[in-house]
Structures are given as C-alpha cells and as structure tokens.
C-alpha cells in the first residue's frame, strides 16, 4: 500500500536525502565554528 511505501522510505532514506542531511549537518558545524570563534574574539 502507499502507507507501507512511505513507511519504508522513511526507514531507508534515499541517497539524495542522505546527502542533503549530510551537507546540512556540515553547514551547521561551519556555522557553529563561526559563532564560537566570533564569541571568543
């Protein structure tokens, strides 16, 4: 069923969403480093 398909896709994310999550977390880390360095300066 459609519900089963959507549940499966949530359990097994596609490569695209995986890469998006990875790049998003990388951006978050860069932002945190900038914020921390500004706070220290």
Coordinates of C-alpha atoms in Angstrom, one line a residue:
X1 CA 0.0 0.0 0.0
X2 CA 1.0 3.7 -0.2
X3 CA 1.3 3.8 3.6
X4 CA 3.7 0.9 3.5
X5 CA 5.8 2.5 0.8
X6 CA 6.1 5.8 2.7
X7 CA 7.0 4.0 5.9
X8 CA 9.7 2.0 4.1
X9 CA 11.1 5.2 2.5
X10 CA 11.3 6.8 6.0
X11 CA 13.2 3.8 7.3
X12 CA 15.5 3.6 4.3
X13 CA 16.2 7.2 3.2
X14 CA 17.1 7.7 -0.4
X15 CA 20.7 8.6 -1.3
X16 CA 19.5 12.1 -2.2
X17 CA 18.0 12.8 1.2
X18 CA 21.0 11.2 2.9
X19 CA 23.4 13.6 1.1
X20 CA 21.2 16.5 1.9
X21 CA 21.2 15.6 5.6
X22 CA 25.0 15.3 5.4
X23 CA 25.5 18.7 3.8
X24 CA 23.0 20.3 6.2
X25 CA 25.0 19.0 9.2
X26 CA 28.2 20.2 7.6
X27 CA 26.7 23.6 7.2
X28 CA 25.6 23.6 10.8
X29 CA 29.1 22.7 12.0
X30 CA 30.6 25.5 10.0
X31 CA 28.0 27.9 11.4
X32 CA 28.8 26.8 15.0
X33 CA 32.5 27.2 14.4
X34 CA 31.9 30.7 13.1
X35 CA 29.7 31.6 16.0
X36 CA 32.2 30.2 18.6
X37 CA 35.1 32.0 17.0
X38 CA 33.2 35.3 17.0
X39 CA 32.2 34.7 20.6
X40 CA 35.9 34.1 21.6
X41 CA 37.2 37.2 19.7

